[in-house]
Tab-separated table of C-alpha atoms and ligand atoms in Angstrom:
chain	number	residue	atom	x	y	z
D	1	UNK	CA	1.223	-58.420	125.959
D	2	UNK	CA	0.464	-56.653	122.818
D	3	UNK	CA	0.929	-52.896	122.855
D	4	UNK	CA	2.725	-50.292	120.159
D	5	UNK	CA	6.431	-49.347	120.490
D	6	UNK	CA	5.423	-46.232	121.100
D	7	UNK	CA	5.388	-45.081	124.350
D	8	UNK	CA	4.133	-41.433	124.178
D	9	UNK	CA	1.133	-40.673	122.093
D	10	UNK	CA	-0.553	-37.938	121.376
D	11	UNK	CA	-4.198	-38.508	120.589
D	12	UNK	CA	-7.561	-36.549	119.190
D	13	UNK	CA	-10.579	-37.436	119.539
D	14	UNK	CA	-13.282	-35.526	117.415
D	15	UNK	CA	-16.044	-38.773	116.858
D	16	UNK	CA	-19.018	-36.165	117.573
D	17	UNK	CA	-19.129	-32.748	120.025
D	18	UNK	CA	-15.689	-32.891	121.771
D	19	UNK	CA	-12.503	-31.447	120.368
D	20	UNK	CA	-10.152	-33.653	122.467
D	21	UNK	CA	-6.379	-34.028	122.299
D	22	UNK	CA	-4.284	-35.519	124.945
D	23	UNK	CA	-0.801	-37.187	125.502
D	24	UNK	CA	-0.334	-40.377	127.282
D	25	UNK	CA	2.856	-42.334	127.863
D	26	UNK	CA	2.706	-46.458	127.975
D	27	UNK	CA	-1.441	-46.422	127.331
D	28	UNK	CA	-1.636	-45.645	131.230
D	29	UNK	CA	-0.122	-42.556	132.301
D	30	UNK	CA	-1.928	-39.175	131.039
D	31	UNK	CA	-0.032	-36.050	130.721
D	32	UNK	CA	-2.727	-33.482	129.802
D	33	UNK	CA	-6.236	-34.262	128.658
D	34	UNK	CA	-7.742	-31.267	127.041
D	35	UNK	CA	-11.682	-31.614	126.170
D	36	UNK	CA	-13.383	-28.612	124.552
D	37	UNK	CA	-17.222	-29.625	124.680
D	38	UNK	CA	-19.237	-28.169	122.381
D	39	UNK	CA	-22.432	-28.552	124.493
D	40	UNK	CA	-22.898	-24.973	124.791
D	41	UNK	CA	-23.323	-24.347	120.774
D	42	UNK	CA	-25.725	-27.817	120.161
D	43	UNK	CA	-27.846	-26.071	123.412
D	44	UNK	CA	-30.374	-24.363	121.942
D	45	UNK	CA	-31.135	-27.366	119.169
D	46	UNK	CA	-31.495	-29.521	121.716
D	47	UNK	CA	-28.920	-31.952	120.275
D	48	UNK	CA	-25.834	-32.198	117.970
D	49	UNK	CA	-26.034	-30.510	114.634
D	50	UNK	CA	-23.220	-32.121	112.639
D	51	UNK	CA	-22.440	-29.389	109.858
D	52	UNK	CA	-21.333	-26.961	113.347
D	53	UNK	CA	-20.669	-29.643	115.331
D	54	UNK	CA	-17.426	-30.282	112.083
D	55	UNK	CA	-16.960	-26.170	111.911
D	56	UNK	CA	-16.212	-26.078	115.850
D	57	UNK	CA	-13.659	-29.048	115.532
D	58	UNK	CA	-11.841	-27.024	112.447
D	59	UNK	CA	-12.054	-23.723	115.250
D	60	UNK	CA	-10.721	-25.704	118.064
D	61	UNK	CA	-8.319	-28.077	117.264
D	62	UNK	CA	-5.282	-25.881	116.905
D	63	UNK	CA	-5.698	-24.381	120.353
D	64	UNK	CA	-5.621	-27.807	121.707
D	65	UNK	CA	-3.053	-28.666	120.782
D	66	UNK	CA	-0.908	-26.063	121.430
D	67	UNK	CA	-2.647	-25.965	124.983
D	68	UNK	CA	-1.969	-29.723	125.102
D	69	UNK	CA	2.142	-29.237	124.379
D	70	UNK	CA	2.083	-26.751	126.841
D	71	UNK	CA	0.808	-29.131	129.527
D	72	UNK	CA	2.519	-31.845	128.913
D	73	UNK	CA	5.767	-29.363	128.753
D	74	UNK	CA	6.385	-30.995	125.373
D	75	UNK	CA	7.401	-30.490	121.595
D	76	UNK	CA	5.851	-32.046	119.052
D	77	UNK	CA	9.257	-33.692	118.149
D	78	UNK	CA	8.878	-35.722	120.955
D	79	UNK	CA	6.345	-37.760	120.247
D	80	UNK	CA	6.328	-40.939	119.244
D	81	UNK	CA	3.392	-41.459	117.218
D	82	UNK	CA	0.099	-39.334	116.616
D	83	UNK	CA	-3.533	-41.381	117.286
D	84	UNK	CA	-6.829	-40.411	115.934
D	85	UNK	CA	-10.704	-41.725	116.288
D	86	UNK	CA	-11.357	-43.226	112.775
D	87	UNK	CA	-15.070	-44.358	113.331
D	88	UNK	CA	-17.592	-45.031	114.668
D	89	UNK	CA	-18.998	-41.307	114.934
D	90	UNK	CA	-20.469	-38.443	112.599
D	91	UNK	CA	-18.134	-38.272	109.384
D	92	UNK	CA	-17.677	-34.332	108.986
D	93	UNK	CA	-16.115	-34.287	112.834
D	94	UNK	CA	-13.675	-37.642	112.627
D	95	UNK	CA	-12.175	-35.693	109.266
D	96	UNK	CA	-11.094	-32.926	111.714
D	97	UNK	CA	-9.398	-34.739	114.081
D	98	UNK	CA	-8.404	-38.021	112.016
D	99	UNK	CA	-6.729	-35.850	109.040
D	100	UNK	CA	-4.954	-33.659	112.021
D	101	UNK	CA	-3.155	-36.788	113.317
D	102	UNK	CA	-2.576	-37.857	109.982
D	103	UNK	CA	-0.853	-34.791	108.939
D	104	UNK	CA	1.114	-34.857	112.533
D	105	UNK	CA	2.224	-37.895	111.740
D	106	UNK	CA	3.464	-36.736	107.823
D	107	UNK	CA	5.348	-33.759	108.888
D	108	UNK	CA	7.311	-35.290	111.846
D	109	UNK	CA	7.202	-38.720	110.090
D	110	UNK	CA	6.170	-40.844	113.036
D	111	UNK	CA	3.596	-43.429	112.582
D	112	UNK	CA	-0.374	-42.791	112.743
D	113	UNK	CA	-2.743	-44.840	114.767
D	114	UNK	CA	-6.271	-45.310	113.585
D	115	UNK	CA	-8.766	-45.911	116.690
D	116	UNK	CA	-12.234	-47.379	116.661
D	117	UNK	CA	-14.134	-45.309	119.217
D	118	UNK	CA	-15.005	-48.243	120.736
D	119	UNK	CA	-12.515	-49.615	121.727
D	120	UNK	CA	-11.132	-46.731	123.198
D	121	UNK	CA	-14.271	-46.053	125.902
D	122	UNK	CA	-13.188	-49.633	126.957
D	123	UNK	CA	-9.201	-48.503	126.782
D	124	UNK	CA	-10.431	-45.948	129.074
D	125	UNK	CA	-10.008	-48.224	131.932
D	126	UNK	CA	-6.710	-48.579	131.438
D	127	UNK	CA	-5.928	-45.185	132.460
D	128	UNK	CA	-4.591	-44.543	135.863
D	129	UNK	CA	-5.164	-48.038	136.555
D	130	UNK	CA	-3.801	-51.926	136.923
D	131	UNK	CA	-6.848	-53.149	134.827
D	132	UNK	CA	-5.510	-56.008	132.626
D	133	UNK	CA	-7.672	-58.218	130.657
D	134	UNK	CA	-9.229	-60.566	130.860
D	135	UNK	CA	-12.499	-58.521	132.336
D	136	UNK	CA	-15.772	-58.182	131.238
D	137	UNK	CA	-16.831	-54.759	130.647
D	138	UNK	CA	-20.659	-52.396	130.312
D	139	UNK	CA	-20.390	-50.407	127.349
D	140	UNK	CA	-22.703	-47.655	127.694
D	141	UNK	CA	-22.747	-44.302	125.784
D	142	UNK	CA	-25.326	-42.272	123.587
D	143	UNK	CA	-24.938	-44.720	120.291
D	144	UNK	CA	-23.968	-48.083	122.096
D	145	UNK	CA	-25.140	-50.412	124.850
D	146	UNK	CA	-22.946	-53.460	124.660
D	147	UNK	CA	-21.865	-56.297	127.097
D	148	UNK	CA	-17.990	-56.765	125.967
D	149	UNK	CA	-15.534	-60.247	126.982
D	150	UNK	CA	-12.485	-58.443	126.968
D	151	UNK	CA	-10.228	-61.278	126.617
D	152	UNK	CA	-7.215	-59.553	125.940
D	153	UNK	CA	-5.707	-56.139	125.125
D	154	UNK	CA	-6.735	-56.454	121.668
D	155	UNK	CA	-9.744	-59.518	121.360
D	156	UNK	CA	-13.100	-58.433	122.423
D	157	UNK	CA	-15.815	-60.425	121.823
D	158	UNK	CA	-19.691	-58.587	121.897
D	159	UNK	CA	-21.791	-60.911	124.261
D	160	UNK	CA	-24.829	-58.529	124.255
D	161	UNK	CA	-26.166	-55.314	123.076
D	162	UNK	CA	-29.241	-52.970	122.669
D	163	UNK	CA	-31.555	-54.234	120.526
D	164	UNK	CA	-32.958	-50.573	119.865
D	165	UNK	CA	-31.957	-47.595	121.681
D	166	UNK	CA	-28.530	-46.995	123.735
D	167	UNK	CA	-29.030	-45.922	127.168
D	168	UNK	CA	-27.312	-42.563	126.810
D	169	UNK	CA	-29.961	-42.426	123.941
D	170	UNK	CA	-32.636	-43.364	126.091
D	171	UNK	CA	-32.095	-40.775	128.720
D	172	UNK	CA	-31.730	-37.816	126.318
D	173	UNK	CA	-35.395	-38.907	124.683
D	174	UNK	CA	-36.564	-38.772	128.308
D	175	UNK	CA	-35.321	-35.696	129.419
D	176	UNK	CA	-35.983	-33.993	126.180
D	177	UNK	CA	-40.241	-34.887	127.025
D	178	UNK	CA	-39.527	-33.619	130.328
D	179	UNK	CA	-38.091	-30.502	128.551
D	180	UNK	CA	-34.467	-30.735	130.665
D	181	UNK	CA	-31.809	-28.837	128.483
D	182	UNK	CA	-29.173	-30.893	126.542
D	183	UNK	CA	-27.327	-32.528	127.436
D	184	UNK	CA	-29.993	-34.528	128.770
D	185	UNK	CA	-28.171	-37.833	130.628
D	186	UNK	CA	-26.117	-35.591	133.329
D	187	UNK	CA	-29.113	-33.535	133.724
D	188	UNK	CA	-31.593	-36.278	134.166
D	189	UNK	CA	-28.842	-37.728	136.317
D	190	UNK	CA	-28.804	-34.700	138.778
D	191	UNK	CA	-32.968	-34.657	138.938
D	192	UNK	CA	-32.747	-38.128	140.009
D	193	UNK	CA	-30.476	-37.380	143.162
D	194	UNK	CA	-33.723	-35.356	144.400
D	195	UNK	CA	-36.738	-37.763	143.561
D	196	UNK	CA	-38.041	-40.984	144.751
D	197	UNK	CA	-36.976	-44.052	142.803
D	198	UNK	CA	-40.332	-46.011	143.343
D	199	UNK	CA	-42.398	-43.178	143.082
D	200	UNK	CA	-43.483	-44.986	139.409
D	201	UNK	CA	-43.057	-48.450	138.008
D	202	UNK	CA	-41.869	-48.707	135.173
D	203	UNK	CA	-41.262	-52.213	132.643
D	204	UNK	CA	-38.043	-53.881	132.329
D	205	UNK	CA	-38.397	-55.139	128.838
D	206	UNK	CA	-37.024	-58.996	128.826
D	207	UNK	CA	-35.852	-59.792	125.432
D	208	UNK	CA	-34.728	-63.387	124.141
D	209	UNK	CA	-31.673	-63.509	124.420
D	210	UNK	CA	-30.210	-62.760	128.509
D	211	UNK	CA	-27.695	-60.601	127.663
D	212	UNK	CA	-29.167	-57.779	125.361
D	213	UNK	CA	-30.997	-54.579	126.189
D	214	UNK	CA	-33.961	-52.740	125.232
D	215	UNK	CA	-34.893	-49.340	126.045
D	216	UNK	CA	-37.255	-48.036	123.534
D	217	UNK	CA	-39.897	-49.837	125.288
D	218	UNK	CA	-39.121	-47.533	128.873
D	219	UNK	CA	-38.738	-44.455	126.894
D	220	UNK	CA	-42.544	-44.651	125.862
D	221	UNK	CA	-43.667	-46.003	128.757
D	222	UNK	CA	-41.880	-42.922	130.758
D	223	UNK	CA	-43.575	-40.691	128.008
D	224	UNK	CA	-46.886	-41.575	129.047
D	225	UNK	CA	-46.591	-42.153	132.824
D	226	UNK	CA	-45.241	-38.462	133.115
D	227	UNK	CA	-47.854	-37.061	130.832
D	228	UNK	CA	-50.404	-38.646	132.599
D	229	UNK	CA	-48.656	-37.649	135.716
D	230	UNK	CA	-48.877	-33.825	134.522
D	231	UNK	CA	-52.137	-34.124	133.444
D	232	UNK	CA	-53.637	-35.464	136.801
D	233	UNK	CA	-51.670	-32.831	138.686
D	234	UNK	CA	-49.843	-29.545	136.419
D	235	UNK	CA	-49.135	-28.088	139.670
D	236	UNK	CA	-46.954	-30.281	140.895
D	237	UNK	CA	-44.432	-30.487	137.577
D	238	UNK	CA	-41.020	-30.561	139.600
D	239	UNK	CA	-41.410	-33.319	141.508
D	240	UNK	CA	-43.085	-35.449	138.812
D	241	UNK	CA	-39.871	-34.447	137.081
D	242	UNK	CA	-37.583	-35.229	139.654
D	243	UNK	CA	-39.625	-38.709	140.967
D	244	UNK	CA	-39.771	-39.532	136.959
D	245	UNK	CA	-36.082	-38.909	136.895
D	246	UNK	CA	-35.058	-40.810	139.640
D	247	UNK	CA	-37.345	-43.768	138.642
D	248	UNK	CA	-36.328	-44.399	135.384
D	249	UNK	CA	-32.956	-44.322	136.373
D	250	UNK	CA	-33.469	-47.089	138.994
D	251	UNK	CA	-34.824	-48.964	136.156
D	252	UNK	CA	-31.785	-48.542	133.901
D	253	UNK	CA	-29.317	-48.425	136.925
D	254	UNK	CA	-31.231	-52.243	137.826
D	255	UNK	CA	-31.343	-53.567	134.449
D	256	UNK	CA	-27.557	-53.027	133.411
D	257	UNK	CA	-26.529	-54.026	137.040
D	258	UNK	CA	-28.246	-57.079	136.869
D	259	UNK	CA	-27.306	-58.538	133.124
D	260	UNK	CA	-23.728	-56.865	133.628
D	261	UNK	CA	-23.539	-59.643	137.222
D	262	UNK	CA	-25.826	-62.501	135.198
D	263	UNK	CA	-23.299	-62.219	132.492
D	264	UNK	CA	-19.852	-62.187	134.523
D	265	UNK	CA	-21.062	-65.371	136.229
D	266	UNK	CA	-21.355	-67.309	133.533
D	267	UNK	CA	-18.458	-66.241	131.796
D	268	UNK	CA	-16.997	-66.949	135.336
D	269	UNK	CA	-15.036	-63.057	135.034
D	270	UNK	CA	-14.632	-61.482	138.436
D	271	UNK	CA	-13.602	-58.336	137.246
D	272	UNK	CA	-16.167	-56.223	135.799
D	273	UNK	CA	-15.638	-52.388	134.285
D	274	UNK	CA	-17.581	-50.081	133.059
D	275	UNK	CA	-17.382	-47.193	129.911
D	276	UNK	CA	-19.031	-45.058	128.124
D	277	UNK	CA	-20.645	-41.678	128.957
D	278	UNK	CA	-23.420	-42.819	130.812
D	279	UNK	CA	-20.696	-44.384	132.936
D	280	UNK	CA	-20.515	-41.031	134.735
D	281	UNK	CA	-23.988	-41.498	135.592
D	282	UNK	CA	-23.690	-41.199	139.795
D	283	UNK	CA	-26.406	-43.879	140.538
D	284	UNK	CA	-25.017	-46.684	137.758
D	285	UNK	CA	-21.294	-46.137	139.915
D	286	UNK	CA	-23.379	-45.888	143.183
D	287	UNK	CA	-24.831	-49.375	142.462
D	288	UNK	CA	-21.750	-51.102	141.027
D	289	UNK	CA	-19.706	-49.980	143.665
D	290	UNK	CA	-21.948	-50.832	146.243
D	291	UNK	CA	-22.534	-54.327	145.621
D	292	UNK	CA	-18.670	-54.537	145.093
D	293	UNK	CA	-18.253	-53.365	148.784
D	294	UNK	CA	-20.169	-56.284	149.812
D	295	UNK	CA	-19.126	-58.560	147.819
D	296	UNK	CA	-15.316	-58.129	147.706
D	297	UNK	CA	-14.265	-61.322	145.720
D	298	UNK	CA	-15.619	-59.191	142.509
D	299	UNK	CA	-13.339	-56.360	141.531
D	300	UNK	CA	-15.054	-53.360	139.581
D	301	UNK	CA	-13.079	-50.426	137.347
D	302	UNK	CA	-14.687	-47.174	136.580
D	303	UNK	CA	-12.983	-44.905	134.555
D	304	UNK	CA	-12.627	-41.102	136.073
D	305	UNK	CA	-14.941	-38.569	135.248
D	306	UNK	CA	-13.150	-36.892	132.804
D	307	UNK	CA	-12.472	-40.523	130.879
D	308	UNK	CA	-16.129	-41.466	130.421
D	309	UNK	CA	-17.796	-39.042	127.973
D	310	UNK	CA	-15.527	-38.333	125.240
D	311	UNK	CA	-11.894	-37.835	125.317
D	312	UNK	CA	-8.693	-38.389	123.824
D	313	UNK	CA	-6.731	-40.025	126.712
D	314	UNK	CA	-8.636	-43.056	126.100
D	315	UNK	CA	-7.790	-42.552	122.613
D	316	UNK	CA	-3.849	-42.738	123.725
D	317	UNK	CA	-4.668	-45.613	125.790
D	318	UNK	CA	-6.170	-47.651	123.094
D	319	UNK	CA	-3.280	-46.510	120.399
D	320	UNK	CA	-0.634	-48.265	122.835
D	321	UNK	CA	-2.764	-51.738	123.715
D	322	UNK	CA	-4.537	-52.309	120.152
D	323	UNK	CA	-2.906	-50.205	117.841
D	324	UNK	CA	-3.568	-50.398	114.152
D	325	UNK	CA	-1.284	-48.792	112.113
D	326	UNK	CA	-2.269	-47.481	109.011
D	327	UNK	CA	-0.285	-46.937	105.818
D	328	UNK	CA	-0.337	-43.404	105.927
D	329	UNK	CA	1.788	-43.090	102.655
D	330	UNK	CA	-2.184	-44.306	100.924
D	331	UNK	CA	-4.525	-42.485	100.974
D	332	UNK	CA	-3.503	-40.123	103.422
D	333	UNK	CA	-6.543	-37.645	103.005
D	334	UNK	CA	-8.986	-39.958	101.979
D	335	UNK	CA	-9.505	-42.024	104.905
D	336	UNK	CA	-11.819	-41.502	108.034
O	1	LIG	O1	-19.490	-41.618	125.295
O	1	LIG	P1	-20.237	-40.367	125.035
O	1	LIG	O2	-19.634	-39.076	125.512
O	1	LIG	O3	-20.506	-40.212	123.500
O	1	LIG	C1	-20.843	-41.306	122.692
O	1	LIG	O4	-19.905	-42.027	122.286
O	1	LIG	O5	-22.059	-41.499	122.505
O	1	LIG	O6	-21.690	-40.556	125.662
O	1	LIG	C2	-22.632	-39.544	125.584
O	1	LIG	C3	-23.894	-40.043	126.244
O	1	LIG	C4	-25.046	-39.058	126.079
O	1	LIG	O7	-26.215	-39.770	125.714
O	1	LIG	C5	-25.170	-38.461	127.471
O	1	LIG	O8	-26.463	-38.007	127.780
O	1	LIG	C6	-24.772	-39.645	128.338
O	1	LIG	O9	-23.693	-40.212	127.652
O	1	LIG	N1	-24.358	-39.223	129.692
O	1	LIG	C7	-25.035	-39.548	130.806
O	1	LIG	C8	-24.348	-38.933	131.879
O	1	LIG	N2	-23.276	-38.240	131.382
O	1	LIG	C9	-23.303	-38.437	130.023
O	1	LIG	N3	-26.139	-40.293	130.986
O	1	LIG	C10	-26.581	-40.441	132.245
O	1	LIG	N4	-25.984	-39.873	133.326
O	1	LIG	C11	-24.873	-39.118	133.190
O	1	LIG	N5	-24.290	-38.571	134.270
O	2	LIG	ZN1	-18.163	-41.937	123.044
């Protein structure tokens, strides 16, 4: 098995709206996990404005760390190396939290670990868990809808992805025309517990290739079936909202289950995961856990709540399986 010597990490996470630092010992076991969201101050834009989104990170990262040591009952002497989000993600907030581990890792003089965002939602289901590759796993999150062959802790191979829109993308877009408040996926999520799932049809685009997605097509086609839907009848707006909700997301909810399954069979994987923030959505773990229930020769790892949108555990978790140490005496500023 690959994995770093390291066996406590602390790692930050700052790819877009979270200020995240946590400390995890052998990529599995988390010791704190602090996440301060900045959903509250992208709220009333109706979705992340980078220039604040980098000015909350600068605001917030000292507090979590110190609130981080405090958990973990920890100095920062004992840590053995210092992990930070390099990319993908918007530039201004990976500075924050990259150039934070960097600098860590300068004044205690313990190595840095750059992390591709990535591959830390997947690392994510390493966390409290036995997973061990190989194990194919759903990628799903507001910039990325990808079918991954995880063949081992540090070779991934991309068997499918989104040909347009992500799904976490997908649902914003929809809940933003049904004018829900951001964040729009756990919102539209929460709707959908409380409307009928065949109240509408709507298309499941098929595109040439089996194992990638498209969702731009079922964002306009929601667009117009609930306008329509208003139109015919304004006074009855919260249930159209609620049956849209919980329609579209027994499209999605269908369409990932069903390439995710096509896709592990002929691979031959039994041992399916899924990551990502839409992989808190409650009906996409309601339908993958189901069908695991009754079929028990498949085995099926979703991370815990507070793993699947953005955090640094995952972070930690992917800095001990697929570390990539940088050269931190180049460049040290420069890079992110
Ligand atoms: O992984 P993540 O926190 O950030 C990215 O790397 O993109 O994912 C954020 C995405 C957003 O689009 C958000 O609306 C979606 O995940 N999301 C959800 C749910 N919770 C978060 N989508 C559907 N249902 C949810 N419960
Ligand atoms: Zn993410």
């Amino acid at each position: 098995m690959t994995s770093s010597n390291a066996k406590t990490i602390l790692a930050i996470e700052s790819s877009c709206d979270e200020t995240a630092v946590a400390i995890v010992q052998d990529g599995r076991h988390v010791l704190c996990n602090i996440i301060n969201s900045q959903a509250k101050l992208h709220e009333k834009y109706g979705g992340v404005v980078p220039e604040a989104a980098a000015r909350e990170h600068i605001s917030a990262i000292n507090a979590c760390l110190d609130e981080a040591l405090l958990e973990a009952k920890m100095s920062i002497n004992e840590v053995d190396a210092f992990a930070g989000t390099l990319g993908p993600g918007l530039v201004g907030s990976l500075l924050i939290g990259a150039n934070t581990a960097k600098t860590l890792s300068v004044i205690t003089g313990k190595p840095f670990l750059g992390i591709n965002h990535l591959y830390a939602h997947v690392a994510s289901n390493y966390l409290d868990s036995d997973l061990e590759p190989p194990f194919l796993c759903l990628l799903v999150s507001g910039g990325h809808t990808q079918l991954i062959h995880v063949k081992s802790y540090t070779e991934m191979k991309i068997i499918g992805e989104t040909l347009d829109d992500a799904v976490g993308e997908a649902y914003d877009k929809v809940a933003r025309i049904m004018g829900l408040p951001y964040p729009g996926g756990p919102n539209m999520d929460k709707l959908a517990q409380t409307g009928n799932p065949k109240a509408y049809t709507l298309p499941k685009a098929t595109t040439k290739k089996p194992f990638d997605f498209s969702f731009s097509g079922l964002k306009t086609a929601s667009q117009r079936t609930f306008e329509t839907a208003i139109a015919e009848n304004p006074d009855n707006a919260e249930q159209i909202k609620a049956d849209m909700a919980a329609s579209f997301q027994h499209t999605v909810v269908t369409t990932l289950f069903k390439k995710t399954k096509a896709c592990a069979d002929e691979l031959g994987i039994k041992t399916m995961a899924i990551a990502g923030g839409v992989s808190a959505n409650k009906g996409l773990r309601a339908h993958f856990q189901d069908f695991v229930e009754n079929n028990p020769e498949y085995r099926l790892f979703i991370p815990k709540m507070s793993y699947c949108t953005d955090n640094a555990a995952m972070v930690g978790a992917s800095a001990f399986f697929n570390p990539i140490t940088e050269d931190i005496k180049q460049e040290v500023f420069s890079r992110a």
